[in-house]
mmCIF file of C-alpha atoms in Angstrom:
data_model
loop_
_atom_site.group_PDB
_atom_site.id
_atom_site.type_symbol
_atom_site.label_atom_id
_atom_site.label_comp_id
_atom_site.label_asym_id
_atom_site.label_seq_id
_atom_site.Cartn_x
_atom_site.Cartn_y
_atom_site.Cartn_z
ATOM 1 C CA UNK V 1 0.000 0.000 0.000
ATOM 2 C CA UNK V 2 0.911 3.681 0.136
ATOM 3 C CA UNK V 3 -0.843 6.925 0.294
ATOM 4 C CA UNK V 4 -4.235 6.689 2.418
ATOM 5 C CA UNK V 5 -5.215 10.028 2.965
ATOM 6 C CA UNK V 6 -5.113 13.295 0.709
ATOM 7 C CA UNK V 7 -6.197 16.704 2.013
ATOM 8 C CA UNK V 8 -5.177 19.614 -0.507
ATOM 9 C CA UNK V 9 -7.573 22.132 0.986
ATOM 10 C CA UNK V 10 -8.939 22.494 -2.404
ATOM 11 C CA UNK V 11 -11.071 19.727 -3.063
ATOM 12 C CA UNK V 12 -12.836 17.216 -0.374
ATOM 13 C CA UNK V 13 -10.212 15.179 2.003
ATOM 14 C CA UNK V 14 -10.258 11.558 1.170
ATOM 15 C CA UNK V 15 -8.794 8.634 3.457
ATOM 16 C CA UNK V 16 -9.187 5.376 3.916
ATOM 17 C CA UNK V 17 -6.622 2.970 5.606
ATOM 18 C CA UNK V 18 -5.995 0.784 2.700
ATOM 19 C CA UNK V 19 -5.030 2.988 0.313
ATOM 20 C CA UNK V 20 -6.770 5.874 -2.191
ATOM 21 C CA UNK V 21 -6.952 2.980 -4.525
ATOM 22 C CA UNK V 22 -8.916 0.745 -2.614
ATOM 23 C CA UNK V 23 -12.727 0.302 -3.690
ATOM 24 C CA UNK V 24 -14.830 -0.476 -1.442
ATOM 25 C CA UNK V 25 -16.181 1.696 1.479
ATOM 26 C CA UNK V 26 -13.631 2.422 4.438
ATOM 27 C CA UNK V 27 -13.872 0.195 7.047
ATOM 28 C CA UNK V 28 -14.413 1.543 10.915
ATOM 29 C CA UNK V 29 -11.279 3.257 12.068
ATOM 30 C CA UNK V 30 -9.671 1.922 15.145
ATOM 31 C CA UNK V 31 -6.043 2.500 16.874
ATOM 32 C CA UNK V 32 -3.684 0.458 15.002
ATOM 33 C CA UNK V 33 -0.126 2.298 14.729
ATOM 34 C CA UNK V 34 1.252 2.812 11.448
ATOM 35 C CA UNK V 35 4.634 1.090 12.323
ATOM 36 C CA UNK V 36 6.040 2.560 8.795
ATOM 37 C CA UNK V 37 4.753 5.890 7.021
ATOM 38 C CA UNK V 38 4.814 9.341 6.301
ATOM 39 C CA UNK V 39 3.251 12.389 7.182
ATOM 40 C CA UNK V 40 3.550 15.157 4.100
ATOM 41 C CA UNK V 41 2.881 19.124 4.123
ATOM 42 C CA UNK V 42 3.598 21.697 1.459
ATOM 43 C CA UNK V 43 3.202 25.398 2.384
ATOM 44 C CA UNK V 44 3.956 28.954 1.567
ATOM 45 C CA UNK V 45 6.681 30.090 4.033
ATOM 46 C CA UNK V 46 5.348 33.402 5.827
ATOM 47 C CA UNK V 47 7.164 35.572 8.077
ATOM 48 C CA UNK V 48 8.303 33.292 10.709
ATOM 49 C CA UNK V 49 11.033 36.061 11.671
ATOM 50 C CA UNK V 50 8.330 37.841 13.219
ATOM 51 C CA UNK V 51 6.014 34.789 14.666
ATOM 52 C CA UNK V 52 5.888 31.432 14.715
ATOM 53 C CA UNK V 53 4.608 29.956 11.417
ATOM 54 C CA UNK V 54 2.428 26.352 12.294
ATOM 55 C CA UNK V 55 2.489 23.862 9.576
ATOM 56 C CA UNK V 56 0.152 21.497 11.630
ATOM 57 C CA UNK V 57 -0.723 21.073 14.538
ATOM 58 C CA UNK V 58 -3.166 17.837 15.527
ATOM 59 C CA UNK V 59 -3.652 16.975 19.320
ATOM 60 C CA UNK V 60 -6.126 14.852 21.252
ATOM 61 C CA UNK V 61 -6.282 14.786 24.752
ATOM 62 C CA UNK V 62 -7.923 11.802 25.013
ATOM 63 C CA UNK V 63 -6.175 8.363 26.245
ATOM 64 C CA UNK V 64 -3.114 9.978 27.327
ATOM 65 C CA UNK V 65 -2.682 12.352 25.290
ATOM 66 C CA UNK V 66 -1.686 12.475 21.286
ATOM 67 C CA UNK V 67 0.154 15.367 19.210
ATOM 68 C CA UNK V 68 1.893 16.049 15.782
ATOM 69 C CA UNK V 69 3.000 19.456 15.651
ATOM 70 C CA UNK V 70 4.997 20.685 12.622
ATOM 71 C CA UNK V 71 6.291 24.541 13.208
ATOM 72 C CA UNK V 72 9.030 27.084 11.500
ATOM 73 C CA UNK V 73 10.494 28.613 14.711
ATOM 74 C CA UNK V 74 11.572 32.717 14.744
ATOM 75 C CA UNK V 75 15.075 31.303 14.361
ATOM 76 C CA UNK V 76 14.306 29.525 11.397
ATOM 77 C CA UNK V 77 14.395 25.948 12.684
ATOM 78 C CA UNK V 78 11.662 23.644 11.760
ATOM 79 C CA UNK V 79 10.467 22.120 14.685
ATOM 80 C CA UNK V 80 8.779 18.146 14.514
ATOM 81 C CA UNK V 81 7.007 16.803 17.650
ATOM 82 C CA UNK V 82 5.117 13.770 17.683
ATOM 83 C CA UNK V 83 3.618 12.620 21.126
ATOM 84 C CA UNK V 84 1.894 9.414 21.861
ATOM 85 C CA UNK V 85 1.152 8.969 25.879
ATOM 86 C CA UNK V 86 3.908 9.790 27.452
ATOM 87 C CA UNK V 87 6.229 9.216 23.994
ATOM 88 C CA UNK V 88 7.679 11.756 22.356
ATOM 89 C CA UNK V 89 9.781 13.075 19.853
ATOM 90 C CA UNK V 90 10.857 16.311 19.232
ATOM 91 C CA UNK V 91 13.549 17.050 16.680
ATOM 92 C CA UNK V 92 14.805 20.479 15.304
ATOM 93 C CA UNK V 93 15.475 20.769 11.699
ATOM 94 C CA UNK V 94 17.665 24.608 11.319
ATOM 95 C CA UNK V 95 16.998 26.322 7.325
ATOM 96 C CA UNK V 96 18.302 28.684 5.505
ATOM 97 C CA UNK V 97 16.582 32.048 5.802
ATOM 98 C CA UNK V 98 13.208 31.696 3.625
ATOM 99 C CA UNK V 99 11.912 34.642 1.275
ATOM 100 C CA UNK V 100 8.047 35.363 1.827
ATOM 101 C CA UNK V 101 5.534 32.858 -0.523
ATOM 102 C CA UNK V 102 8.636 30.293 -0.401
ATOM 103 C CA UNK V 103 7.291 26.814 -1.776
ATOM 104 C CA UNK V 104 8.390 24.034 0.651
ATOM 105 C CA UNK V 105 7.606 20.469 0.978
ATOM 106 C CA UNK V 106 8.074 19.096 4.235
ATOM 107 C CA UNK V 107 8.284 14.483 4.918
ATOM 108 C CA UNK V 108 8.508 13.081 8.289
ATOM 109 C CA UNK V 109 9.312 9.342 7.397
ATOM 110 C CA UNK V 110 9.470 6.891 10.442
ATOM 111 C CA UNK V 111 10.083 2.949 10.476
ATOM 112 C CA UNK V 112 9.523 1.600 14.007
ATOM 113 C CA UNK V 113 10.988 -2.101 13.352
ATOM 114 C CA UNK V 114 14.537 0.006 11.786
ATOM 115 C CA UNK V 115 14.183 1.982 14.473
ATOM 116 C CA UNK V 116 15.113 4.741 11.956
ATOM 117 C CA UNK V 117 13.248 8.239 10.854
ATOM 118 C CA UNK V 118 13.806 11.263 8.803
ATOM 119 C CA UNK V 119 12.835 14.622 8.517
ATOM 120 C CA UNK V 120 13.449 16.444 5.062
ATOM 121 C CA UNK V 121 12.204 19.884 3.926
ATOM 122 C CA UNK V 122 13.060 20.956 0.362
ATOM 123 C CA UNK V 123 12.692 24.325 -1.374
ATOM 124 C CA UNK V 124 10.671 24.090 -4.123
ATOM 125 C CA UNK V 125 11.518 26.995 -5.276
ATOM 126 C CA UNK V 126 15.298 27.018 -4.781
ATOM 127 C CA UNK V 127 15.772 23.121 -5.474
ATOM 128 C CA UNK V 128 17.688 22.893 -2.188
ATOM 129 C CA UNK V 129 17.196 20.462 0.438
ATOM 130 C CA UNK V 130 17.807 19.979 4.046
ATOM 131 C CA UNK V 131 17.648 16.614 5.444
ATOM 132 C CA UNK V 132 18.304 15.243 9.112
ATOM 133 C CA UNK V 133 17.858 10.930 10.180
ATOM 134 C CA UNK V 134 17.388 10.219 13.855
ATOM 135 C CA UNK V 135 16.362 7.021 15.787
ATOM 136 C CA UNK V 136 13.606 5.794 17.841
ATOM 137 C CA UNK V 137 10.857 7.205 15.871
ATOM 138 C CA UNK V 138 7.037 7.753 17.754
ATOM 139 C CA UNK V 139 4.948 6.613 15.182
ATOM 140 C CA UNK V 140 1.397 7.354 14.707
ATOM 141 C CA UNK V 141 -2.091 5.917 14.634
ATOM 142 C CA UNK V 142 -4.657 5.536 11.600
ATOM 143 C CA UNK V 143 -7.147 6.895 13.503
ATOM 144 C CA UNK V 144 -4.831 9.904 14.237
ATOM 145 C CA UNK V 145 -4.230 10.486 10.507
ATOM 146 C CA UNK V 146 -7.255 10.188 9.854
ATOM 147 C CA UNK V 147 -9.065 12.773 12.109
ATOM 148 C CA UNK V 148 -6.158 15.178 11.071
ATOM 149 C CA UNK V 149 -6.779 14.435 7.389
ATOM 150 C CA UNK V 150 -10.646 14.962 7.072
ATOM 151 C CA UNK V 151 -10.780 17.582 10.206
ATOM 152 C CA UNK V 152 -12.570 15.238 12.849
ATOM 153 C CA UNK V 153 -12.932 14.429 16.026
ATOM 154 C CA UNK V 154 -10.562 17.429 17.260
ATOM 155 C CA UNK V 155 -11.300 21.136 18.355
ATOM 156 C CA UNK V 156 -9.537 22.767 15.722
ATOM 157 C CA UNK V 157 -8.501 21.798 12.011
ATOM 158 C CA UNK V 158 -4.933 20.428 12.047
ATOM 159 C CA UNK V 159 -4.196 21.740 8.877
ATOM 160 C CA UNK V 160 -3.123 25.322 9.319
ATOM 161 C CA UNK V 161 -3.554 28.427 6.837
ATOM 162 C CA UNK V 162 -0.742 28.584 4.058
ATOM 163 C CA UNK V 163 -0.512 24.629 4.320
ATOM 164 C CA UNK V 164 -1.567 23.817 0.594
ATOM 165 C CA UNK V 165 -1.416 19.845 1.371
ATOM 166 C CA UNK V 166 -1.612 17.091 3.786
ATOM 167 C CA UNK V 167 -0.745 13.857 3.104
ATOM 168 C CA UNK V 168 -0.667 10.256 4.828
ATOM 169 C CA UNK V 169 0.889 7.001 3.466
ATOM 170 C CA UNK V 170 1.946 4.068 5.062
ATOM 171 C CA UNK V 171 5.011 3.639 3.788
ATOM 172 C CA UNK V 172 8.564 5.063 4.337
ATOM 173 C CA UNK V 173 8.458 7.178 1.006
ATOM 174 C CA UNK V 174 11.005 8.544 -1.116
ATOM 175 C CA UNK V 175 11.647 11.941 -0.588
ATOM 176 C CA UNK V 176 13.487 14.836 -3.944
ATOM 177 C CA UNK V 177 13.212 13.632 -7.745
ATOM 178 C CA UNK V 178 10.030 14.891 -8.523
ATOM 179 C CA UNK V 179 10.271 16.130 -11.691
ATOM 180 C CA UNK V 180 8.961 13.120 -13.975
ATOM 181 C CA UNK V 181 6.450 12.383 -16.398
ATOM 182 C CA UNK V 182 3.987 10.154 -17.509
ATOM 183 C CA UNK V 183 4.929 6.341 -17.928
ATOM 184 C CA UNK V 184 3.530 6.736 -21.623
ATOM 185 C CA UNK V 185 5.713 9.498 -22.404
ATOM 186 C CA UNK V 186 7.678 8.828 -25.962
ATOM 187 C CA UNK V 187 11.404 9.235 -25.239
ATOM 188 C CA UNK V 188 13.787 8.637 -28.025
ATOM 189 C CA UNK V 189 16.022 5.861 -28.233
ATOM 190 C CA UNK V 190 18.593 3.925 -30.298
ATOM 191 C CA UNK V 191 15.361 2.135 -31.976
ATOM 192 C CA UNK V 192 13.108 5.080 -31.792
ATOM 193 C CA UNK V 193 10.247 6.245 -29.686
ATOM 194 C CA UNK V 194 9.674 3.976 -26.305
ATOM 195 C CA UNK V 195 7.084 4.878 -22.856
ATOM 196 C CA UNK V 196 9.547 5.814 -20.683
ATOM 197 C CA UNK V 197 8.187 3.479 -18.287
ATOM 198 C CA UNK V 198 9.906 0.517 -20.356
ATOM 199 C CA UNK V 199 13.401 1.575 -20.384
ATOM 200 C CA UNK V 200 15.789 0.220 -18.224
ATOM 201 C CA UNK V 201 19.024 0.653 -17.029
ATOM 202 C CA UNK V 202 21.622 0.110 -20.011
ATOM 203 C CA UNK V 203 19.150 1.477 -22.775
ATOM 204 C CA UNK V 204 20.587 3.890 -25.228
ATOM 205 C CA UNK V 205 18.640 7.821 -25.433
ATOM 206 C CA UNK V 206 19.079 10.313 -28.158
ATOM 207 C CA UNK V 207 20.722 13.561 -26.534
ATOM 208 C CA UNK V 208 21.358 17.021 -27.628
ATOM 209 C CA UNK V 209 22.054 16.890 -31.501
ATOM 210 C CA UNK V 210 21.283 13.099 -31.798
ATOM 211 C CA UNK V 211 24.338 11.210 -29.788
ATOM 212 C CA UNK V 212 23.706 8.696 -27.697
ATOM 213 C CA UNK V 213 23.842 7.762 -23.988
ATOM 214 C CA UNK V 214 23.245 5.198 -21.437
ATOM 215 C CA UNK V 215 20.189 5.065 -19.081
ATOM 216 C CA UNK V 216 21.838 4.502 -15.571
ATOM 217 C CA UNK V 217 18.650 4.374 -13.839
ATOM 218 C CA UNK V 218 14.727 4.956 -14.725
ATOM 219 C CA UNK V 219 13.428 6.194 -11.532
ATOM 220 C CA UNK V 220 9.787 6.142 -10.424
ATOM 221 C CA UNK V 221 8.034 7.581 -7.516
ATOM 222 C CA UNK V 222 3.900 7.244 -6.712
ATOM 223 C CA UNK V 223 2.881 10.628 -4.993
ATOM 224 C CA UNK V 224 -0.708 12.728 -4.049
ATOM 225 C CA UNK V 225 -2.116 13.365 -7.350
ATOM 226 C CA UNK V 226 -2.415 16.595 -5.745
ATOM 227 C CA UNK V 227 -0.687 20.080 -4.307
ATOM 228 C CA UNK V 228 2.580 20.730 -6.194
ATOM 229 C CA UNK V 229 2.691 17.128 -7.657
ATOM 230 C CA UNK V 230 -1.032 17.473 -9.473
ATOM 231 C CA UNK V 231 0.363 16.763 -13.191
ATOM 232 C CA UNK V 232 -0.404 19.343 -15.906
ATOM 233 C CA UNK V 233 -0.508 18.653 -19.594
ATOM 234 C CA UNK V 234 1.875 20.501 -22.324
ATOM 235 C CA UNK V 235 -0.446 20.705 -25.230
ATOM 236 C CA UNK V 236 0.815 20.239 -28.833
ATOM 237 C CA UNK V 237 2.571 21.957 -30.871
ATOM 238 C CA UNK V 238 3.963 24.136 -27.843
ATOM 239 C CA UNK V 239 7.865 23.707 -27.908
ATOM 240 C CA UNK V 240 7.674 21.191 -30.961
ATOM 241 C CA UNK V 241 5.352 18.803 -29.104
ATOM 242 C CA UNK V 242 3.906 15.935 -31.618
ATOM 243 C CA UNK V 243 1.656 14.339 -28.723
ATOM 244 C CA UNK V 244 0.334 16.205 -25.464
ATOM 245 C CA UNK V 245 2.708 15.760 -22.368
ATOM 246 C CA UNK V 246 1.828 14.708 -18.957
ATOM 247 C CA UNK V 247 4.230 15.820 -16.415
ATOM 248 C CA UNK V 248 5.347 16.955 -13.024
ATOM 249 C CA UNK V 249 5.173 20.479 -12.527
ATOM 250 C CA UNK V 250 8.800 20.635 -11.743
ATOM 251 C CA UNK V 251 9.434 18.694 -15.021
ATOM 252 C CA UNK V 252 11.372 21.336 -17.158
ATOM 253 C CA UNK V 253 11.390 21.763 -20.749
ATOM 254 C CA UNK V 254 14.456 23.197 -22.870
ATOM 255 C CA UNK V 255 14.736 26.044 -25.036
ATOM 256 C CA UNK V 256 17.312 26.910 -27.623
ATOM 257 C CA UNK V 257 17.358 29.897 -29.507
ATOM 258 C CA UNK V 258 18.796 33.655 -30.627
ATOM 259 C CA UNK V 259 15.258 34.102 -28.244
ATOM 260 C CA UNK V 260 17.107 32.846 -25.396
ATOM 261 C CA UNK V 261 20.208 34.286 -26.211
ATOM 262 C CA UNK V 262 18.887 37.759 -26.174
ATOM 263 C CA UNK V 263 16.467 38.012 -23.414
ATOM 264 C CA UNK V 264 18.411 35.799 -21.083
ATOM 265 C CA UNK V 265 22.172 35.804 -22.345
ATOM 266 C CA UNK V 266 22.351 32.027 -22.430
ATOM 267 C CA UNK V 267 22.172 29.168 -25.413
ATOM 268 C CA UNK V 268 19.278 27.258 -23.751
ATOM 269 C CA UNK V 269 17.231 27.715 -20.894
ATOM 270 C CA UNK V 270 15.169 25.989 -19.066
ATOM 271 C CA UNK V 271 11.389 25.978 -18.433
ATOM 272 C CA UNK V 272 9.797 24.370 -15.559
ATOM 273 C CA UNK V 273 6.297 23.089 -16.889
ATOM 274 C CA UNK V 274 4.675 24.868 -13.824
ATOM 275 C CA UNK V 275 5.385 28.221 -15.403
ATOM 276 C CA UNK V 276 3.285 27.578 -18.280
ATOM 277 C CA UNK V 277 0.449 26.901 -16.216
ATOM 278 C CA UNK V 278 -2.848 29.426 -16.908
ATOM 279 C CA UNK V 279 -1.256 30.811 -20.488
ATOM 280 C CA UNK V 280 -3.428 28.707 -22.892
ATOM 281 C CA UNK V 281 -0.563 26.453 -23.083
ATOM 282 C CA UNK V 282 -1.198 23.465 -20.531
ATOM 283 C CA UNK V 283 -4.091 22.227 -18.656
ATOM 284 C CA UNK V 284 -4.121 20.539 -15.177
ATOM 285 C CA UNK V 285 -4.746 16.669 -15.045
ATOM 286 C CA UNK V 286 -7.963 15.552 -12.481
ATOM 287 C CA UNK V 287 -8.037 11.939 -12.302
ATOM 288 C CA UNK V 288 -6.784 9.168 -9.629
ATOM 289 C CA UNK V 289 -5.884 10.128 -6.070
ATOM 290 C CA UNK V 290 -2.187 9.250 -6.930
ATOM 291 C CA UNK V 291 0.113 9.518 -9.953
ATOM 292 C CA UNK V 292 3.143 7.753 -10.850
ATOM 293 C CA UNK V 293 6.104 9.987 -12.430
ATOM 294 C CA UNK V 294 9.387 8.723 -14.332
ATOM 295 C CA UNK V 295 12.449 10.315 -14.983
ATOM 296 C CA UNK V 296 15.615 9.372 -16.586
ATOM 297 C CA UNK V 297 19.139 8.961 -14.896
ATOM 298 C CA UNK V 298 21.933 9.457 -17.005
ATOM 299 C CA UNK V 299 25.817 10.401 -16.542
ATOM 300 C CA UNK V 300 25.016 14.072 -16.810
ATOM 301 C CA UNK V 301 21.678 15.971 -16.729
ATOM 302 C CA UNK V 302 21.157 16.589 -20.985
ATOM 303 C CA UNK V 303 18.497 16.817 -23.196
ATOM 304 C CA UNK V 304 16.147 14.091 -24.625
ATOM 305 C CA UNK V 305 13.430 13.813 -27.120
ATOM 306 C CA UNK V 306 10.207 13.377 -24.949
ATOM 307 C CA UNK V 307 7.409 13.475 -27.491
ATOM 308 C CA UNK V 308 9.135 15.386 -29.711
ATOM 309 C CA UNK V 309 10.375 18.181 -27.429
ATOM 310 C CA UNK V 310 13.819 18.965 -25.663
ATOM 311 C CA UNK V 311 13.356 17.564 -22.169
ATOM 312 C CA UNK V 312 16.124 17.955 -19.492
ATOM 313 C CA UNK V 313 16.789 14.708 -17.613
ATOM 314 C CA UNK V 314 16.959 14.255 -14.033
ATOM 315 C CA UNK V 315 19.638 16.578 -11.978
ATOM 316 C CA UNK V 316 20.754 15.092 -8.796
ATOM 317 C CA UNK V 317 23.176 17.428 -8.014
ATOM 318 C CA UNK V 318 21.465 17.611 -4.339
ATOM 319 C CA UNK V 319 22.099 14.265 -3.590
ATOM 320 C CA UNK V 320 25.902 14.154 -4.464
ATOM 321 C CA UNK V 321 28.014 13.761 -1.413
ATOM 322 C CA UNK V 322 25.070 13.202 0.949
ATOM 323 C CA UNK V 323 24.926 9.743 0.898
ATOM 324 C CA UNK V 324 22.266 9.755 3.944
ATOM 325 C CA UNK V 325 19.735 11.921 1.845
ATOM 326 C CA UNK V 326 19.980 10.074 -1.120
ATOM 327 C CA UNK V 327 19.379 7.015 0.818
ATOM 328 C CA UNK V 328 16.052 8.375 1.759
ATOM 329 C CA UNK V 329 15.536 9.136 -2.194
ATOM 330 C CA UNK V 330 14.314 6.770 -5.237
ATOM 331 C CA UNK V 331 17.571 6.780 -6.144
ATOM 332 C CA UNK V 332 18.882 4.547 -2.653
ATOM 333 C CA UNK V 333 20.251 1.858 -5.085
ATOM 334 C CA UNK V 334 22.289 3.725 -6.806
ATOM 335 C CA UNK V 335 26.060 4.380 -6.181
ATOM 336 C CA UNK V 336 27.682 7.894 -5.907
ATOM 337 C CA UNK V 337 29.929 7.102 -8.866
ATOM 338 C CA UNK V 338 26.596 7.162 -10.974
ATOM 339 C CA UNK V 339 25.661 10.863 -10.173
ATOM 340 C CA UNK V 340 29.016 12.193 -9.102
ATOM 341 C CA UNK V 341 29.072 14.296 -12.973
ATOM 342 C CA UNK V 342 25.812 16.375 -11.854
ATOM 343 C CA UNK V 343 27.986 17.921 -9.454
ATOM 344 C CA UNK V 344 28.955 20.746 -11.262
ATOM 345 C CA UNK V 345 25.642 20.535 -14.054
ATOM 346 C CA UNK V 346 24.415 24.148 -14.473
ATOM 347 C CA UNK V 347 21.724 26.099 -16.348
ATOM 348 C CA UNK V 348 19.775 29.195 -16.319
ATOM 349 C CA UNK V 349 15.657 28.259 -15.445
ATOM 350 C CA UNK V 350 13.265 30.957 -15.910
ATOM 351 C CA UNK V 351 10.951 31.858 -13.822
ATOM 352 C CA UNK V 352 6.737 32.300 -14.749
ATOM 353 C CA UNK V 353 7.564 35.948 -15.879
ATOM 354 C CA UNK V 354 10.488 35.233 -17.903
ATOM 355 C CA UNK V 355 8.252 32.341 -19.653
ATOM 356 C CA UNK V 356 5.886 34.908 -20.411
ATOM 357 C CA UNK V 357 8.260 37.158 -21.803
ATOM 358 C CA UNK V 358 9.763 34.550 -23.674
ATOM 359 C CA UNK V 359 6.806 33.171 -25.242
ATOM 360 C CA UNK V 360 5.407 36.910 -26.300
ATOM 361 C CA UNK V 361 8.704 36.763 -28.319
ATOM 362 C CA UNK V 362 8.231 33.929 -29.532
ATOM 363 C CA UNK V 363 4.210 34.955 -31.190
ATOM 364 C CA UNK V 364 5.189 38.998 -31.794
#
């Protein structure tokens, strides 16, 4: 199983303890501890500097006593406490200092038999990640997650204003590389157009002008089909599309031209597929609770052919030297050796008003 409970503030919450998938009505709640799983935010950062910002904040006196409180302190530390009875853990997480409207996504991961969690908070605007594993995890009911998911059974709501999402699974999930794309996404190979979902490791891509390279990893990771992750759809014939795309928002798209060169003083650039949200150029995707993204791994972030457009493969430039984040990541099988060239990858990524001014130059 994985994610049971979805609250985006946007739409209904949804939950049900054997996953979003399941059919079938939910079955009566009860106290069984999630001995593996993950509690999910994302939020706008606010001015902390001045109070407290509260992420969520869940507690139930009842039966001793229960609490998950997720907080950016005035000093700029995240704070994570999770009480059950007389149980607690508290851990500080410090961050760098956090413009206003900052997009952040924050995982607390726990597995009670490993007697391992972690706490990870990345900047979705900024691509940067902090990351801190500690033992003896307090893990948490499915009743718990429940009532904070669909706003029961407590006082107040648990999710707090400028929290965009809430999410449950019962899993340890992979945290970073979330920039994918549909597993029936066209990528170019040695033998022409393939879903990306049936390449594997060893299978020769077309790159920049048509050379070839090897796939050293396809990685895939199920997430809320919802907050930041909802998909959107790149609509044909934007950027030389030949089929409509399906991708993560994060998902960038490259553009080379004089247009580029001018405006922005570089050869290519790149666009994240967020930015062209709301211009007549994509549409978001409604449809399951969860979606499934892929992304290719090779030597060096480059350039593919994904349905016809320029693509820019996964960057895991965060994860080298940090062997105990990328653990944590969909990329825990693979060695440092494999990733140690996106060390140094660079490029210039415009932001939603530099996608607007690139695309009125590109219809004047």
């Amino acid at each position: 199983m994985s994610w049971i409970g979805i609250n985006d503030t946007k739409r209904l919450p949804s939950f049900h303890p054997s996953g979003l998938t399941a059919s079938g009505s939910a079955p009566a709640l009860d106290d069984t501890v999630l001995m593996r799983g993950t509690v999910l935010l994302e939020a706008e950062v606010q001015d902390y500097r001045a109070e407290p910002q509260t992420l969520l904040s869940y507690w139930l006196w009842d039966e001793g006593g229960r609490e998950l409180l997720v907080r950016i302190e005035r000093n700029g530390t995240l704070l994570l406490k999770v009480m059950q009875g007389d149980t607690i853990t508290a851990v500080g997480l410090p961050l760098p200092v956090m413009e206003m409207q900052t997009r952040i996504r924050v995982s607390y991961s726990w597995d009670v038999p490993a007697r391992i969690a972690s706490l990870t908070v990345e900047n979705l605007d900024t691509h940067k990640t902090c990351h801190k594993v500690f033992p003896d995890p307090v893990p948490f009911a499915v009743a718990d997650a429940a009532r904070a998911v669909l706003g029961i059974g407590t006082e107040w709501p648990a999710v707090q204003e400028n929290t965009t999402l809430l999410a449950f699974s019962d899993a340890f999930e992979p945290v970073t590389c979330g920039d994918g794309m549909a597993g029936n996404a066209l990528v170019a190979t040695e033998f022409g157009p393939r879903p990306i979902s049936s390449l594997r490791k060893g299978d020769l891509v077309r790159v920049g002008e048509g050379g070839l390279a090897p796939v050293r990893a396809i990685v895939a990771r199920e997430v809320p089909n919802a907050g930041w992750f909802a998909p959107v759809t790149l609509l044909r014939p934007l950027f030389d599309l030949k089929e409509d795309l399906t991708c993560a928002p994060e998902l960038s798209v490259v553009f080379s031209g004089s247009e580029a060169e001018y405006l922005f003083g570089a050869g290519s650039v790149l666009i994240p597929a967020r930015s062209l949200r709301n211009m007549g150029t994509s549409r978001r995707v409604s449809s399951a609770s969860v979606v499934r993204y892929y992304q290719i791994l090779l030597d060096i972030p480059q350039t593919v052919q994904v349905n016809g457009a320029a693509v820019r493969t996964l960057d895991a430039g965060e994860l080298v030297g940090r062997p105990a984040l990328r653990a944590t990541t969909p990329l825990a099988g693979v060695s440092e050796a494999a990733i140690v060239g996106h060390s140094h990858a660079q490029a210039v990524t415009l932001s939603t008003f530099e996608t607007q001014t690139l695309l009125a130059a590109l219809t004047s």
